[in-house]
XYZ file of C-alpha atoms in Angstrom:
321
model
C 0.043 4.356 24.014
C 0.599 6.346 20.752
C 1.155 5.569 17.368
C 3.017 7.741 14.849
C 1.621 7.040 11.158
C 4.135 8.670 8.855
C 2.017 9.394 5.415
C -0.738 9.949 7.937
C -2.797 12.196 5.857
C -2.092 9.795 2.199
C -4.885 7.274 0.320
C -3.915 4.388 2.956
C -2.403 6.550 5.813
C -5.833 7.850 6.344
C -7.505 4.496 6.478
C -5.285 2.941 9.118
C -5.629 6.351 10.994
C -9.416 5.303 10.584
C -9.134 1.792 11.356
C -6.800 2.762 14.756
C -9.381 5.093 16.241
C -12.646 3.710 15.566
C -11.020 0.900 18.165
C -9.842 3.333 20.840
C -6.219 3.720 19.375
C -4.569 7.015 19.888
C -2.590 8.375 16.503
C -0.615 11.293 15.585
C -0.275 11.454 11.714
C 3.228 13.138 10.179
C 2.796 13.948 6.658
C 4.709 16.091 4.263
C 1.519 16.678 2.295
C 3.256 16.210 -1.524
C 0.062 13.904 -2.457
C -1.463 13.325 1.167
C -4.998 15.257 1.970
C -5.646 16.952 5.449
C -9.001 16.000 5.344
C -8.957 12.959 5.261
C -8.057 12.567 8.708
C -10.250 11.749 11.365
C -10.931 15.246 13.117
C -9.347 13.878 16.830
C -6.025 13.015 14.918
C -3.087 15.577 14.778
C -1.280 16.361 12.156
C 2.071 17.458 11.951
C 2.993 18.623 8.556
C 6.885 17.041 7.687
C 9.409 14.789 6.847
C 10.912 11.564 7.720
C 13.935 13.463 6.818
C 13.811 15.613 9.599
C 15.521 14.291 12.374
C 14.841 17.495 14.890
C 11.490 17.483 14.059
C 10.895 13.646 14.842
C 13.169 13.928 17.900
C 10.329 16.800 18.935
C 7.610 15.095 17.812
C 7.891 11.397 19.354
C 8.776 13.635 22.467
C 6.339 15.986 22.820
C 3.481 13.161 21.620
C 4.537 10.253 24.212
C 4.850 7.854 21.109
C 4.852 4.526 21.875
C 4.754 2.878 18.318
C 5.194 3.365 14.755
C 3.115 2.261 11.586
C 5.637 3.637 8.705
C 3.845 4.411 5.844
C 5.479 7.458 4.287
C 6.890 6.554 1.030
C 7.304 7.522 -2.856
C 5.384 4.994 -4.625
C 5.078 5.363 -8.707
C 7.636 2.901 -10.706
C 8.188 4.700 -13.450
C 9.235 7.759 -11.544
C 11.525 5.511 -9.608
C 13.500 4.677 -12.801
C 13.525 8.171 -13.488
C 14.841 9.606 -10.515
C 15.965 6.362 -8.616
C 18.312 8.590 -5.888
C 15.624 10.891 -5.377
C 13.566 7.175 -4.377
C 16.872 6.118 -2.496
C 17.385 9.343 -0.718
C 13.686 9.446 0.868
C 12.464 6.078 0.847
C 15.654 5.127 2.686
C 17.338 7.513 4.038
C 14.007 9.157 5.499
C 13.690 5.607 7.122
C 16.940 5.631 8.329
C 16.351 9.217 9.860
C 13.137 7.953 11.640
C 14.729 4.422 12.750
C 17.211 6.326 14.912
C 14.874 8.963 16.323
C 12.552 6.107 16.907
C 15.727 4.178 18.755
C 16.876 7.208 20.842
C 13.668 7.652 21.983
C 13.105 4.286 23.346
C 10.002 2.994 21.305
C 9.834 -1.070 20.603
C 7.221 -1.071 18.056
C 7.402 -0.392 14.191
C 5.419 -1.436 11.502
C 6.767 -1.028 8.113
C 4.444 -0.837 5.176
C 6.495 -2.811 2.468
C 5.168 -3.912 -1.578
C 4.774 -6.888 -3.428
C 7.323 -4.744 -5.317
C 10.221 -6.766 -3.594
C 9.383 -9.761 -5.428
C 9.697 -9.077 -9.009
C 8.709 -11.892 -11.403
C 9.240 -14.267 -9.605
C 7.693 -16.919 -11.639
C 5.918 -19.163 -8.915
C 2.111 -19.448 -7.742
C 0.935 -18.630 -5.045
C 4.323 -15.671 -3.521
C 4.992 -16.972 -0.103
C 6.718 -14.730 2.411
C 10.222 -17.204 1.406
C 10.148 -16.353 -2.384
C 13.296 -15.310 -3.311
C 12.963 -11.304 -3.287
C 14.363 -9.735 -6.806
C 12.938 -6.260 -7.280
C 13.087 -5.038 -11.151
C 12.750 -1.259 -10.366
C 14.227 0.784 -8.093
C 10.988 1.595 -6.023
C 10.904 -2.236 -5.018
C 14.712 -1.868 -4.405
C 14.007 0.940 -2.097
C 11.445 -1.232 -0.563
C 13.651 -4.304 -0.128
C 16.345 -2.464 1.547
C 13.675 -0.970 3.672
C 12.918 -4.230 4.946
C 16.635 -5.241 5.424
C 16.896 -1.722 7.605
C 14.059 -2.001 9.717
C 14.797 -5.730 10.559
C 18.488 -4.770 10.947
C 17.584 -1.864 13.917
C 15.043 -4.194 15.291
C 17.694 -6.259 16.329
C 20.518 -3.737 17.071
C 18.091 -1.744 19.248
C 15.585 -4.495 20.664
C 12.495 -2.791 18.574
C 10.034 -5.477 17.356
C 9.209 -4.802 13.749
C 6.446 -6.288 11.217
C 6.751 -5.780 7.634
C 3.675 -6.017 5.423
C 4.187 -6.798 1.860
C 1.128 -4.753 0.031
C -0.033 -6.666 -2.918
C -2.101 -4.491 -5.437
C -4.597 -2.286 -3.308
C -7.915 -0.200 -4.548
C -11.316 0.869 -2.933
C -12.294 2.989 -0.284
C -14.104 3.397 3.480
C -16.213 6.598 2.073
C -15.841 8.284 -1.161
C -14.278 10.692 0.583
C -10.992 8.896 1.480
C -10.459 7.790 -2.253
C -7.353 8.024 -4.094
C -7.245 10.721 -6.363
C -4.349 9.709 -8.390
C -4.429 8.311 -11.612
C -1.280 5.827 -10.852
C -2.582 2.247 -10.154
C -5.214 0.162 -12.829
C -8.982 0.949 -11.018
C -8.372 4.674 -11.232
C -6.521 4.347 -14.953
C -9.572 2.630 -16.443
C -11.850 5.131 -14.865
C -10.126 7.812 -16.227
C -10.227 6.405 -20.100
C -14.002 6.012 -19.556
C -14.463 9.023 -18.025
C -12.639 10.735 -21.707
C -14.658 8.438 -23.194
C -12.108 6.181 -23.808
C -11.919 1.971 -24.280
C -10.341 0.464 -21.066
C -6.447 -0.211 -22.259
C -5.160 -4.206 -21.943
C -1.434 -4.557 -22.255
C -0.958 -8.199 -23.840
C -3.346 -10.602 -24.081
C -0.775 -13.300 -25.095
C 0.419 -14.154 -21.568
C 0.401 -17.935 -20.256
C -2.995 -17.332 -18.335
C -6.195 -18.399 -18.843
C -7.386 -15.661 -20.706
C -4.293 -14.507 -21.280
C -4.132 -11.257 -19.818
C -2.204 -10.331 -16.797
C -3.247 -11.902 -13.327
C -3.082 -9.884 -9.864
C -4.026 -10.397 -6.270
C -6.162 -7.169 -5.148
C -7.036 -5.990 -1.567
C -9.456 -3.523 -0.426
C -7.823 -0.835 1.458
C -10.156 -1.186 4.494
C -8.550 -4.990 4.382
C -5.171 -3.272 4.327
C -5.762 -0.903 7.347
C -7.455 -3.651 9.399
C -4.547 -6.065 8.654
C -2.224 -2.692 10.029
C -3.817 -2.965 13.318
C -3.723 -6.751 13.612
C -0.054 -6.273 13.198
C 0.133 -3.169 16.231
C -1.962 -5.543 18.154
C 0.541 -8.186 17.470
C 3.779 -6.006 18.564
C 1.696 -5.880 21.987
C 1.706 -9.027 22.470
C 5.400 -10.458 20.813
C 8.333 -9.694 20.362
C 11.336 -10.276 17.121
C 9.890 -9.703 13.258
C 7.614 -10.916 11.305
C 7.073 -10.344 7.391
C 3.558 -10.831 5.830
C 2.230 -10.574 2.831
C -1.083 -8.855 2.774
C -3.660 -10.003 0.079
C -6.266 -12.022 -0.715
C -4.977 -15.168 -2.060
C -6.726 -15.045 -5.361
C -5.991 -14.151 -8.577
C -8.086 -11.853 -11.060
C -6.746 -11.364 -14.480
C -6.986 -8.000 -16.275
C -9.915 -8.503 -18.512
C -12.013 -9.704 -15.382
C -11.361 -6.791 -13.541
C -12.301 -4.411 -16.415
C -15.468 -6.568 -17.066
C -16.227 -5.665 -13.169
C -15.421 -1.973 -13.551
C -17.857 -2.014 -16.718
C -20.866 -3.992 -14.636
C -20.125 -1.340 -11.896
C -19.949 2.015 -14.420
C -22.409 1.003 -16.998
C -19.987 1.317 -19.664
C -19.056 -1.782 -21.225
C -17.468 -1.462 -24.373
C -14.580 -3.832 -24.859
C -11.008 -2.733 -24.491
C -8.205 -2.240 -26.529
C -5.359 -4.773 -26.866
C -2.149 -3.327 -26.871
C 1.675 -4.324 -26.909
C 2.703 -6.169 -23.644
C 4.747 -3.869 -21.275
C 8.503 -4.969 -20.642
C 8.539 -6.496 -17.157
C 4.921 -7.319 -16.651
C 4.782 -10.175 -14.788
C 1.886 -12.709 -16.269
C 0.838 -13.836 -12.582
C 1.350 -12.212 -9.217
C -0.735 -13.546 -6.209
C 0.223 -13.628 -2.497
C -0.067 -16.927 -0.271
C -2.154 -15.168 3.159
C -1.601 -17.708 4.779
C 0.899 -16.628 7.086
C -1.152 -13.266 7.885
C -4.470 -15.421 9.135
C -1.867 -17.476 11.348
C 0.490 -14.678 12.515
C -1.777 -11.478 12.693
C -4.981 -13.340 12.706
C -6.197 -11.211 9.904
C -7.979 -12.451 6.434
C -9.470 -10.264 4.067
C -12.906 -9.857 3.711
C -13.894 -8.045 0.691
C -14.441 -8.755 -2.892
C -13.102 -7.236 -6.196
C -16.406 -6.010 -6.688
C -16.578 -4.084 -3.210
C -13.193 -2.615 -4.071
C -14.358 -1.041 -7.859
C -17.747 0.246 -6.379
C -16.457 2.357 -3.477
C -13.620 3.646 -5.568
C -16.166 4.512 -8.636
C -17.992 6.337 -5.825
C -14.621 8.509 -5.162
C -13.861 8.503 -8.487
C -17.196 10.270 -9.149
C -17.078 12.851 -5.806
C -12.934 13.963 -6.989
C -13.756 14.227 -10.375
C -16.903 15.869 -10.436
C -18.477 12.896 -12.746
């Protein structure tokens, strides 16, 4: 058995590629390489340097590679640039999916795993987000990600291909500094980079109905992440239909306690800056895992702490600190 990860060679491709060989899993990674790193790879993993878009070369490849499975991970990711070119966000994050869906149906294969977002829930205004929330995406990324879901659960049926959908809540860390993520997109890596121009740490709102009133967010250590990839291949072994799972912890850490945590971690603890709330901020986003510990038998493992050291030591290795 083979499994195709499409982003192979991208911040969390790279850890499930990990996470599938160091238990005996063989994996061919496809990767355009527009923000994924060869090197990340494990050096017994193939790369094939492409797009989901391509439907002669994932005829070829799926071919050619015996694949027997596929963890979808290949996706453009950053909101804002969503809003500001939504078809380009249409045009690959579905269409390429649609591309790969009927390669991956021609070919036979009854396994996909489709990495989804927290994304598809908007605001929804409830605590803890179960897996039955009402889905209303307020950007066109979690749009993208929403129909994704519809898609994939759509040619699972048509074609007899069992499918789970994991619904990433907010993820940071690293397995080695090495395997970090070197953009500057998601709130670890943003606060890093103020202190690192010797900047205050940025807070936007502190007026929200939470305890301290800033912002609260479920985060997950990308090792969690990869491990809770493989649960779900192991699953698609074993069962057959869909399944859609939130992946998180189940807890909720607000904005000032994660920059408190990045300041023990860095040294550098001067005290933020309070800014205007940003439109659409949600004041409370955490995921109910309680469906992923009974369906995939999978619970995170890792604290918030874990996740801002190892991504401090990436931070440090990619920017030279």
């Amino acid at each position: 058995m083979t499994w195709l990860i499409t982003g192979g060679a991208g911040y969390i491709g790279a850890h499930v590629a990990r996470a599938m060989t160091d238990t005996g899993e063989p994996v061919l990674a496809l990767d355009d390489l527009s923000t994924g790193i060869p090197e990340r790879l494990p050096a017994d993993v193939p790369l094939v340097e492409g797009s989901t878009t391509d439907a002669g070369l994932l005829k070829r490849l799926l071919a050619e590679h015996e694949v027997t499975g596929v963890l979808h991970l290949a996706a453009r990711k950053q909101v804002a640039e969503s809003v500001a070119q939504p078809t380009r966000y249409y045009r690959e994050n579905v269409g390429g999916l649609a591309t790969l869906l009927e390669a991956v149906a021609e070919a036979g294969i009854e396994r996909f795993v489709f990495s989804s977002s927290a994304a598809v829930y908007g605001d929804p205004g409830v605590d803890p987000i179960t897996e039955d929330t009402p889905c209303a995406p307020v950007n066109p990324y979690g749009e993208t990600k929403l129909a994704g879901e519809w898609l994939v659960r759509a040619a699972g049926r048509a074609h007899g291909i069992s499918t789970v959908c994991l619904r990433y809540f907010n993820v940071a860390g690293a397995a080695a500094p090495e395997l970090a993520d070197t953009g500057v997109f998601n709130i670890v890596p943003m606060v890093f980079d103020r202190l690192t121009r010797d900047e205050a740490p940025r807070i936007f709102g502190d007026d929200h109905p939470t305890p301290d009133g800033t912002c609260v967010r479920d985060y997950i250590h990308v090792v969690d992440l990869a491990e809770a990839h493989l649960a779900a291949a192991r699953r698609l072994d074993d069962r057959s239909g869909d399944l859609t799972v939130n992946i998180g912890r189940g807890e909720g850490v607000s904005v000032r306690e994660l920059i408190t945590v990045i300041g023990e971690v860095t040294g550098d603890r001067r005290p933020p800056v309070i800014e205007a709330r940003r439109p659409g901020d949600a004041p409370r986003a955490v995921a109910s895992a309680d469906r992923a510990a009974e369906e995939l038998g999978w619970t995170a493992r890792r604290s918030v702490r874990e996740m801002v050291e190892s991504a401090w030591q990436g931070w440090l290795l990619h920017r030279g600190g």
